[in-house]
Structures are given as structure tokens and as C-alpha cells.
PDB file of C-alpha atoms and ligand atoms in Angstrom:
ATOM      1  CA  MET G   1      24.972 -16.626   5.774  1.00 47.00           C
ATOM      2  CA  ASP G   2      27.645 -14.989   3.626  1.00 47.00           C
ATOM      3  CA  GLU G   3      27.876 -11.212   3.332  1.00 51.00           C
ATOM      4  CA  ALA G   4      26.597 -11.042  -0.247  1.00 52.00           C
ATOM      5  CA  THR G   5      23.511 -13.087   0.620  1.00 47.00           C
ATOM      6  CA  ARG G   6      22.889 -11.004   3.754  1.00 45.00           C
ATOM      7  CA  LEU G   7      23.042  -7.808   1.689  1.00 44.00           C
ATOM      8  CA  GLN G   8      20.668  -9.299  -0.864  1.00 48.00           C
ATOM      9  CA  TYR G   9      18.150 -10.131   1.879  1.00 44.00           C
ATOM     10  CA  LEU G  10      18.420  -6.679   3.414  1.00 40.00           C
ATOM     11  CA  GLN G  11      17.983  -5.078   0.007  1.00 47.00           C
ATOM     12  CA  ALA G  12      14.942  -7.266  -0.717  1.00 43.00           C
ATOM     13  CA  MET G  13      13.442  -6.087   2.576  1.00 38.00           C
ATOM     14  CA  GLY G  14      14.029  -2.513   1.504  1.00 39.00           C
ATOM     15  CA  ILE G  15      16.702  -1.830   4.133  1.00 39.00           C
ATOM     16  CA  ASP G  16      19.480   0.484   3.018  1.00 40.00           C
ATOM     17  CA  VAL G  17      22.977  -0.734   3.730  1.00 38.00           C
ATOM     18  CA  TRP G  18      25.717   1.861   4.055  1.00 37.00           C
ATOM     19  CA  VAL G  19      29.219   0.779   3.229  1.00 37.00           C
ATOM     20  CA  PRO G  20      32.097   2.724   4.866  1.00 34.00           C
ATOM     21  CA  ARG G  21      34.231   4.425   2.215  1.00 37.00           C
ATOM     22  CA  HIS G  22      37.438   2.555   3.138  1.00 38.00           C
ATOM     23  CA  GLN G  23      35.702  -0.752   2.437  1.00 39.00           C
ATOM     24  CA  ALA G  24      34.771   0.399  -1.001  1.00 38.00           C
ATOM     25  CA  ASP G  25      38.149   1.670  -2.160  1.00 41.00           C
ATOM     26  CA  SER G  26      38.010  -0.500  -5.235  1.00 41.00           C
ATOM     27  CA  GLU G  27      34.735   1.088  -6.363  1.00 45.00           C
ATOM     28  CA  PRO G  28      34.687   4.684  -5.137  1.00 44.00           C
ATOM     29  CA  MET G  29      32.627   5.938  -8.085  1.00 47.00           C
ATOM     30  CA  ALA G  30      29.887   3.380  -7.521  1.00 50.00           C
ATOM     31  CA  ILE G  31      29.488   4.288  -3.866  1.00 46.00           C
ATOM     32  CA  GLU G  32      29.459   8.022  -4.565  1.00 55.00           C
ATOM     33  CA  ALA G  33      26.885   7.532  -7.303  1.00 57.00           C
ATOM     34  CA  HIS G  34      24.732   5.580  -4.862  1.00 58.00           C
ATOM     35  CA  GLU G  35      25.011   8.301  -2.229  1.00 67.00           C
ATOM     36  CA  THR G  36      24.100  10.999  -4.733  1.00 67.00           C
ATOM     37  CA  THR G  37      21.074   9.068  -5.930  1.00 77.00           C
ATOM     38  CA  HIS G  38      20.010   8.428  -2.345  1.00 75.00           C
ATOM     39  CA  THR G  39      20.341  12.107  -1.400  1.00 83.00           C
ATOM     40  CA  ASP G  40      18.525  13.213  -4.562  1.00 83.00           C
ATOM     41  CA  SER G  41      15.633  10.927  -3.886  1.00 91.00           C
ATOM     42  CA  GLN G  42      15.440  12.007  -0.215  1.00 93.00           C
ATOM     43  CA  GLN G  43      15.274  15.588  -1.426  1.00 96.00           C
ATOM     44  CA  ALA G  44      12.611  14.729  -3.996  1.00 97.00           C
ATOM     45  CA  TRP G  45      10.450  13.116  -1.283  1.00 98.00           C
ATOM     46  CA  THR G  46      10.925  16.147   0.987  1.00 97.00           C
ATOM     47  CA  ASP G  47      10.038  18.558  -1.824  1.00 98.00           C
ATOM     48  CA  LEU G  48       6.965  16.558  -2.774  1.00 98.00           C
ATOM     49  CA  GLN G  49       5.758  16.336   0.820  1.00 98.00           C
ATOM     50  CA  GLN G  50       6.127  20.085   1.153  1.00 98.00           C
ATOM     51  CA  GLN G  51       4.190  20.719  -2.061  1.00 98.00           C
ATOM     52  CA  VAL G  52       1.380  18.497  -0.807  1.00 98.00           C
ATOM     53  CA  SER G  53       1.261  20.252   2.560  1.00 98.00           C
ATOM     54  CA  GLN G  54       0.813  23.614   0.808  1.00 98.00           C
ATOM     55  CA  CYS G  55      -1.663  22.425  -1.832  1.00 98.00           C
ATOM     56  CA  HIS G  56      -4.726  24.559  -2.544  1.00 98.00           C
ATOM     57  CA  SER G  57      -5.715  22.884  -5.824  1.00 98.00           C
ATOM     58  CA  CYS G  58      -9.215  21.916  -4.705  1.00 98.00           C
ATOM     59  CA  ASP G  59     -11.757  22.919  -2.067  1.00 98.00           C
ATOM     60  CA  LEU G  60     -10.746  20.164   0.349  1.00 98.00           C
ATOM     61  CA  CYS G  61      -7.931  22.435   1.546  1.00 98.00           C
ATOM     62  CA  GLN G  62     -10.580  24.570   3.231  1.00 98.00           C
ATOM     63  CA  THR G  63     -11.922  21.812   5.454  1.00 98.00           C
ATOM     64  CA  ARG G  64      -8.828  19.684   6.150  1.00 98.00           C
ATOM     65  CA  THR G  65      -7.013  19.784   9.478  1.00 98.00           C
ATOM     66  CA  GLN G  66      -3.833  18.850   7.621  1.00 98.00           C
ATOM     67  CA  THR G  67      -2.743  16.974   4.522  1.00 98.00           C
ATOM     68  CA  VAL G  68      -2.054  13.233   4.784  1.00 98.00           C
ATOM     69  CA  PHE G  69       0.941  12.554   2.576  1.00 98.00           C
ATOM     70  CA  GLY G  70       1.716   8.873   3.010  1.00 98.00           C
ATOM     71  CA  VAL G  71       3.787   6.748   5.315  1.00 98.00           C
ATOM     72  CA  GLY G  72       6.160   3.834   5.278  1.00 97.00           C
ATOM     73  CA  ASN G  73       9.310   2.522   3.759  1.00 97.00           C
ATOM     74  CA  ARG G  74      10.434   4.637   0.809  1.00 97.00           C
ATOM     75  CA  HIS G  75      12.213   1.622  -0.630  1.00 96.00           C
ATOM     76  CA  ALA G  76       9.229  -0.683  -0.256  1.00 98.00           C
ATOM     77  CA  ASN G  77       8.256  -3.200  -2.900  1.00 98.00           C
ATOM     78  CA  TRP G  78       4.597  -2.950  -1.896  1.00 98.00           C
ATOM     79  CA  LEU G  79       2.528   0.206  -2.343  1.00 98.00           C
ATOM     80  CA  LEU G  80      -0.963   0.287  -0.862  1.00 98.00           C
ATOM     81  CA  ILE G  81      -3.302   2.967  -2.148  1.00 98.00           C
ATOM     82  CA  GLY G  82      -6.486   3.763  -0.258  1.00 97.00           C
ATOM     83  CA  GLU G  83      -9.264   6.194  -1.013  1.00 97.00           C
ATOM     84  CA  ALA G  84      -8.843   9.244   1.201  1.00 98.00           C
ATOM     85  CA  PRO G  85      -8.120  10.190   4.810  1.00 97.00           C
ATOM     86  CA  GLY G  86     -10.950   9.750   7.297  1.00 96.00           C
ATOM     87  CA  GLN G  87     -11.379  11.634  10.548  1.00 96.00           C
ATOM     88  CA  ASN G  88      -8.538   9.958  12.459  1.00 96.00           C
ATOM     89  CA  GLU G  89      -6.172  10.291   9.524  1.00 97.00           C
ATOM     90  CA  ASP G  90      -7.033  13.982   9.111  1.00 98.00           C
ATOM     91  CA  LEU G  91      -6.301  14.559  12.805  1.00 98.00           C
ATOM     92  CA  GLN G  92      -3.094  12.525  12.956  1.00 98.00           C
ATOM     93  CA  GLY G  93      -1.693  13.250   9.484  1.00 98.00           C
ATOM     94  CA  GLU G  94      -1.105   9.576   8.684  1.00 98.00           C
ATOM     95  CA  PRO G  95      -3.086   7.216   6.415  1.00 98.00           C
ATOM     96  CA  PHE G  96      -4.974   4.236   7.807  1.00 96.00           C
ATOM     97  CA  VAL G  97      -4.562   4.920  11.524  1.00 95.00           C
ATOM     98  CA  GLY G  98      -8.185   4.476  12.592  1.00 88.00           C
ATOM     99  CA  LYS G  99     -10.051   1.206  12.975  1.00 88.00           C
ATOM    100  CA  ALA G 100      -9.645   0.449   9.270  1.00 89.00           C
ATOM    101  CA  GLY G 101      -5.929   1.023   9.722  1.00 93.00           C
ATOM    102  CA  GLN G 102      -5.639  -1.512  12.511  1.00 92.00           C
ATOM    103  CA  LEU G 103      -7.424  -4.012  10.316  1.00 90.00           C
ATOM    104  CA  LEU G 104      -5.174  -3.166   7.420  1.00 93.00           C
ATOM    105  CA  ASN G 105      -2.161  -3.931   9.631  1.00 94.00           C
ATOM    106  CA  GLU G 106      -3.698  -7.313  10.424  1.00 90.00           C
ATOM    107  CA  MET G 107      -4.365  -7.977   6.742  1.00 90.00           C
ATOM    108  CA  LEU G 108      -0.700  -7.229   6.011  1.00 94.00           C
ATOM    109  CA  ARG G 109       0.485  -9.455   8.820  1.00 93.00           C
ATOM    110  CA  ALA G 110      -1.626 -12.269   7.366  1.00 89.00           C
ATOM    111  CA  ILE G 111       0.724 -12.291   4.382  1.00 92.00           C
ATOM    112  CA  GLY G 112       3.851 -11.822   6.465  1.00 94.00           C
ATOM    113  CA  LEU G 113       4.269  -8.078   6.012  1.00 96.00           C
ATOM    114  CA  ASP G 114       4.691  -5.407   8.676  1.00 95.00           C
ATOM    115  CA  ARG G 115       3.285  -1.939   8.170  1.00 95.00           C
ATOM    116  CA  GLU G 116       6.885  -0.642   8.314  1.00 95.00           C
ATOM    117  CA  GLN G 117       7.859  -2.749   5.300  1.00 96.00           C
ATOM    118  CA  VAL G 118       5.323  -1.267   2.899  1.00 98.00           C
ATOM    119  CA  TYR G 119       4.379   2.216   1.753  1.00 98.00           C
ATOM    120  CA  ILE G 120       0.821   3.399   2.348  1.00 98.00           C
ATOM    121  CA  ALA G 121      -0.800   6.341   0.611  1.00 98.00           C
ATOM    122  CA  ASN G 122      -4.242   7.513  -0.386  1.00 98.00           C
ATOM    123  CA  MET G 123      -5.540   8.768  -3.702  1.00 98.00           C
ATOM    124  CA  LEU G 124      -6.610  11.975  -1.983  1.00 98.00           C
ATOM    125  CA  LYS G 125      -4.311  13.716   0.460  1.00 98.00           C
ATOM    126  CA  CYS G 126      -7.142  15.620   2.166  1.00 98.00           C
ATOM    127  CA  ARG G 127     -10.237  14.378   3.952  1.00 98.00           C
ATOM    128  CA  PRO G 128     -13.542  14.834   2.128  1.00 98.00           C
ATOM    129  CA  PRO G 129     -16.065  16.356   4.551  1.00 98.00           C
ATOM    130  CA  ASN G 130     -18.079  13.689   6.408  1.00 96.00           C
ATOM    131  CA  ASN G 131     -16.070  11.033   4.560  1.00 93.00           C
ATOM    132  CA  ARG G 132     -18.128  11.461   1.390  1.00 96.00           C
ATOM    133  CA  ASP G 133     -16.836   9.823  -1.791  1.00 96.00           C
ATOM    134  CA  PRO G 134     -14.073  11.739  -3.575  1.00 97.00           C
ATOM    135  CA  GLN G 135     -15.265  13.872  -6.498  1.00 97.00           C
ATOM    136  CA  ALA G 136     -13.751  13.547  -9.954  1.00 96.00           C
ATOM    137  CA  ASP G 137     -12.188  17.034  -9.801  1.00 97.00           C
ATOM    138  CA  GLU G 138     -10.570  16.230  -6.439  1.00 98.00           C
ATOM    139  CA  VAL G 139      -9.109  12.992  -7.777  1.00 98.00           C
ATOM    140  CA  ALA G 140      -7.796  14.839 -10.824  1.00 98.00           C
ATOM    141  CA  ALA G 141      -6.270  17.607  -8.692  1.00 98.00           C
ATOM    142  CA  CYS G 142      -4.470  15.116  -6.453  1.00 98.00           C
ATOM    143  CA  ASN G 143      -3.426  12.581  -9.076  1.00 98.00           C
ATOM    144  CA  GLY G 144      -0.109  14.255  -9.893  1.00 98.00           C
ATOM    145  CA  PHE G 145       1.049  13.806  -6.296  1.00 98.00           C
ATOM    146  CA  LEU G 146       0.237  10.098  -6.339  1.00 98.00           C
ATOM    147  CA  GLN G 147       1.991   9.692  -9.691  1.00 98.00           C
ATOM    148  CA  GLN G 148       5.112  11.299  -8.238  1.00 98.00           C
ATOM    149  CA  GLN G 149       4.971   9.038  -5.191  1.00 98.00           C
ATOM    150  CA  ILE G 150       4.773   6.011  -7.498  1.00 98.00           C
ATOM    151  CA  ALA G 151       7.668   7.297  -9.605  1.00 97.00           C
ATOM    152  CA  LEU G 152       9.868   7.834  -6.535  1.00 98.00           C
ATOM    153  CA  LEU G 153       8.964   4.540  -4.912  1.00 97.00           C
ATOM    154  CA  GLN G 154       8.977   2.319  -8.018  1.00 97.00           C
ATOM    155  CA  PRO G 155       7.062  -0.442  -6.234  1.00 98.00           C
ATOM    156  CA  LYS G 156       6.977  -4.000  -7.539  1.00 98.00           C
ATOM    157  CA  ILE G 157       3.265  -4.327  -6.783  1.00 98.00           C
ATOM    158  CA  ILE G 158       0.408  -1.948  -6.046  1.00 98.00           C
ATOM    159  CA  LEU G 159      -2.618  -2.885  -3.946  1.00 98.00           C
ATOM    160  CA  ALA G 160      -5.689  -0.783  -4.606  1.00 98.00           C
ATOM    161  CA  VAL G 161      -7.515  -0.878  -1.297  1.00 97.00           C
ATOM    162  CA  GLY G 162     -11.287  -0.840  -1.775  1.00 95.00           C
ATOM    163  CA  ARG G 163     -13.680  -0.137  -4.625  1.00 96.00           C
ATOM    164  CA  ILE G 164     -13.278   3.636  -4.860  1.00 97.00           C
ATOM    165  CA  ALA G 165      -9.487   3.512  -5.073  1.00 98.00           C
ATOM    166  CA  ALA G 166      -9.650   0.656  -7.582  1.00 98.00           C
ATOM    167  CA  GLN G 167     -12.221   2.297  -9.867  1.00 98.00           C
ATOM    168  CA  ASN G 168     -10.392   5.612  -9.914  1.00 98.00           C
ATOM    169  CA  LEU G 169      -6.921   4.161 -10.396  1.00 98.00           C
ATOM    170  CA  LEU G 170      -8.089   1.841 -13.162  1.00 98.00           C
ATOM    171  CA  LYS G 171     -10.502   4.393 -14.646  1.00 97.00           C
ATOM    172  CA  THR G 172     -13.397   1.993 -14.691  1.00 98.00           C
ATOM    173  CA  GLN G 173     -16.891   1.714 -13.247  1.00 98.00           C
ATOM    174  CA  GLN G 174     -16.730  -2.071 -12.925  1.00 98.00           C
ATOM    175  CA  PRO G 175     -17.827  -3.401  -9.532  1.00 97.00           C
ATOM    176  CA  LEU G 176     -15.272  -4.660  -7.036  1.00 95.00           C
ATOM    177  CA  SER G 177     -16.475  -8.209  -7.622  1.00 94.00           C
ATOM    178  CA  ARG G 178     -15.216  -7.928 -11.225  1.00 97.00           C
ATOM    179  CA  LEU G 179     -12.002  -6.138 -10.385  1.00 98.00           C
ATOM    180  CA  ARG G 180     -10.690  -8.429  -7.654  1.00 96.00           C
ATOM    181  CA  GLY G 181      -8.920 -11.692  -8.472  1.00 96.00           C
ATOM    182  CA  THR G 182      -7.343 -10.282 -11.654  1.00 97.00           C
ATOM    183  CA  GLN G 183      -3.927  -8.829 -12.293  1.00 98.00           C
ATOM    184  CA  HIS G 184      -4.234  -5.252 -13.576  1.00 98.00           C
ATOM    185  CA  GLN G 185      -1.448  -2.843 -14.539  1.00 98.00           C
ATOM    186  CA  LEU G 186      -0.866   0.752 -13.533  1.00 97.00           C
ATOM    187  CA  ASP G 187       1.847   2.326 -15.668  1.00 94.00           C
ATOM    188  CA  GLY G 188       3.427  -1.072 -16.149  1.00 96.00           C
ATOM    189  CA  ILE G 189       3.297  -2.033 -12.463  1.00 98.00           C
ATOM    190  CA  PRO G 190       1.142  -5.032 -11.467  1.00 98.00           C
ATOM    191  CA  LEU G 191      -1.923  -3.862  -9.548  1.00 98.00           C
ATOM    192  CA  VAL G 192      -4.216  -6.053  -7.498  1.00 98.00           C
ATOM    193  CA  VAL G 193      -7.538  -4.929  -6.070  1.00 98.00           C
ATOM    194  CA  VAL G 194      -8.256  -5.934  -2.478  1.00 96.00           C
ATOM    195  CA  HIS G 195     -11.293  -5.450  -0.279  1.00 94.00           C
ATOM    196  CA  HIS G 196     -11.219  -2.445   1.999  1.00 92.00           C
ATOM    197  CA  PRO G 197     -10.319  -3.531   5.548  1.00 89.00           C
ATOM    198  CA  ALA G 198     -13.726  -2.339   6.751  1.00 81.00           C
ATOM    199  CA  TYR G 199     -15.049  -5.438   4.948  1.00 78.00           C
ATOM    200  CA  LEU G 200     -13.249  -7.609   7.453  1.00 75.00           C
ATOM    201  CA  LEU G 201     -15.631  -6.344  10.094  1.00 72.00           C
ATOM    202  CA  ARG G 202     -18.761  -7.366   8.301  1.00 75.00           C
ATOM    203  CA  SER G 203     -18.993 -11.124   8.052  1.00 77.00           C
ATOM    204  CA  LEU G 204     -17.082 -14.346   7.748  1.00 76.00           C
ATOM    205  CA  THR G 205     -17.780 -14.457   4.008  1.00 82.00           C
ATOM    206  CA  GLU G 206     -16.193 -11.055   3.552  1.00 82.00           C
ATOM    207  CA  LYS G 207     -13.239 -12.085   5.687  1.00 82.00           C
ATOM    208  CA  ALA G 208     -12.708 -15.090   3.458  1.00 86.00           C
ATOM    209  CA  LYS G 209     -12.780 -12.839   0.376  1.00 89.00           C
ATOM    210  CA  ALA G 210     -10.260 -10.431   1.880  1.00 88.00           C
ATOM    211  CA  TRP G 211      -8.000 -13.383   2.634  1.00 87.00           C
ATOM    212  CA  GLU G 212      -8.331 -14.605  -0.985  1.00 93.00           C
ATOM    213  CA  ASP G 213      -7.463 -11.120  -2.268  1.00 94.00           C
ATOM    214  CA  LEU G 214      -4.270 -11.052  -0.221  1.00 94.00           C
ATOM    215  CA  GLN G 215      -3.234 -14.548  -1.209  1.00 95.00           C
ATOM    216  CA  PHE G 216      -3.765 -13.586  -4.823  1.00 97.00           C
ATOM    217  CA  ALA G 217      -1.668 -10.437  -4.386  1.00 97.00           C
ATOM    218  CA  LEU G 218       1.105 -12.475  -2.782  1.00 96.00           C
ATOM    219  CA  SER G 219       1.053 -14.965  -5.645  1.00 97.00           C
ATOM    220  CA  ILE G 220       1.402 -12.102  -8.167  1.00 97.00           C
ATOM    221  CA  TYR G 221       4.232 -10.551  -6.126  1.00 97.00           C
ATOM    222  CA  GLN G 222       6.102 -13.836  -6.139  1.00 95.00           C
ATOM    223  CA  THR G 223       6.126 -13.819  -9.941  1.00 95.00           C
ATOM    224  CA  VAL G 224       7.556 -10.288 -10.344  1.00 92.00           C
TER     225      VAL G 224
HETATM  226  N1  LIG F 301      -9.744   4.536   4.431  1.00 74.69           N
HETATM  227  C1  LIG F 301      -8.926   4.871   3.418  1.00 74.69           C
HETATM  228  O1  LIG F 301      -9.172   4.547   2.260  1.00 74.69           O
HETATM  229  N2  LIG F 301      -7.807   5.556   3.721  1.00 74.69           N
HETATM  230  C2  LIG F 301      -7.473   5.894   4.961  1.00 74.69           C
HETATM  231  O2  LIG F 301      -6.426   6.507   5.166  1.00 74.69           O
HETATM  232  C3  LIG F 301      -8.351   5.526   6.014  1.00 74.69           C
HETATM  233  C4  LIG F 301      -9.472   4.839   5.721  1.00 74.69           C
END
């Protein structure tokens, strides 16, 4: 494989490639511009994560163990957005680490993706007590953080994981059955609604639907 093709593959996988300065003598400005952009965006992620960790915009700050910012590859093409941290996530500070998380990893693997290749976040950064549904004011208070994560990541496709995430992101009350299997848009980015991984546990029919959702998402991704 020639060097240009190798770099293209690595870039497509979201892996940063650093070129030593002496190799780039012919284009010093381009490399420096790249480094500046990279550093700026690292700083923006750090700043955002710090803002989230100190957030007191809604009452969930009183009951959380810690905020759950998001995890994964900050150059990922795929962004998965769930509903809110559950108990395990609240304790560990990472989204989708409980049973649903393990299933989510399997769902990703089914379409050839590793957890490390994608970025995973939730609509809410704090756990609602007893895992109750997020309230409208909590979604509104947290939305700015998610918008900034999307702006920094610039994903090629967004997966809304589960009904609650889908309805809130798309500002609709339509049932999941109507939302899945269609290409939506969120700020110009293709968005596909997939069943929550907990569905995989329920029955073979649900498993088949989750599989269809992922195949559909993959087919959309291949067109962008
Ligand atoms: N369910 C979600 O929607 N998000 C998590 O982080 C865990 C479970």
C-alpha cells in the first residue's frame, strides 16, 4: 500500500498522523496550521469537559456522583447519543458501561466498529435519580453541552440510541416505530434512530429490529 493510501485509511479511521517537521519542509505553513488547529481543538474539548464537570444548571447536580461527559475518539465519524447516565455510568464517569453498554459494544461490533472508533455521549451529563426519564428543563439545560460536542466532533453520522434520545433530539413525540428506518437530520448531519441496546435482551424479534437499525445506519453512512 503506498504512503498516500495508508494515510487516507488512517485518516478515515480517525487516527491522527504526525509528520516530522523535516519531512514537511516544502509545506511548513500547512503543518503548523494543522498543529495549531489540533491544539485549539484539544483545548476546546478540555475546556468543555471542565465546564460540564462544574455545571450546576439543573437539580441533577445535587444527586449525581459525578458528571458523565462522553468518551471515545474525538475524530470519530460516528457519534452515538444515548439518554442519560444510569447507576454504573454515574459511578464510573463513562457512558454506556453497564449491561446496556456491553450490548452497545456488541451492536457496534456487528457493523464492524470498535467502541474506540466512535464517540459516545448522552443527552444528559448527569444521572436522573432512579433512572427516571429526563425532564424537559434538564434536557434544555444540558443541550448546549451536546451541541458543543457535536460542533467539535463534526461527525458524519449520528445514532440516536433509544426512544427518549430520539424524541428529544428530533423534537418529536412520534413513537420509535415511526422514527426508525428513516434518515433524519440534526443540524445538517444525517441522524438514524436505533433501538436501545436493552432491547437486545428482550426477544429475538427485538434483536432482529436492532440488527435492521444498524444495517440501515451503515447504509446511510456509506452514502455520506
Ligand atoms: N443508557 C443510556 O442511554 N446511556 C447510558 O450511558 C447508559 C444507559
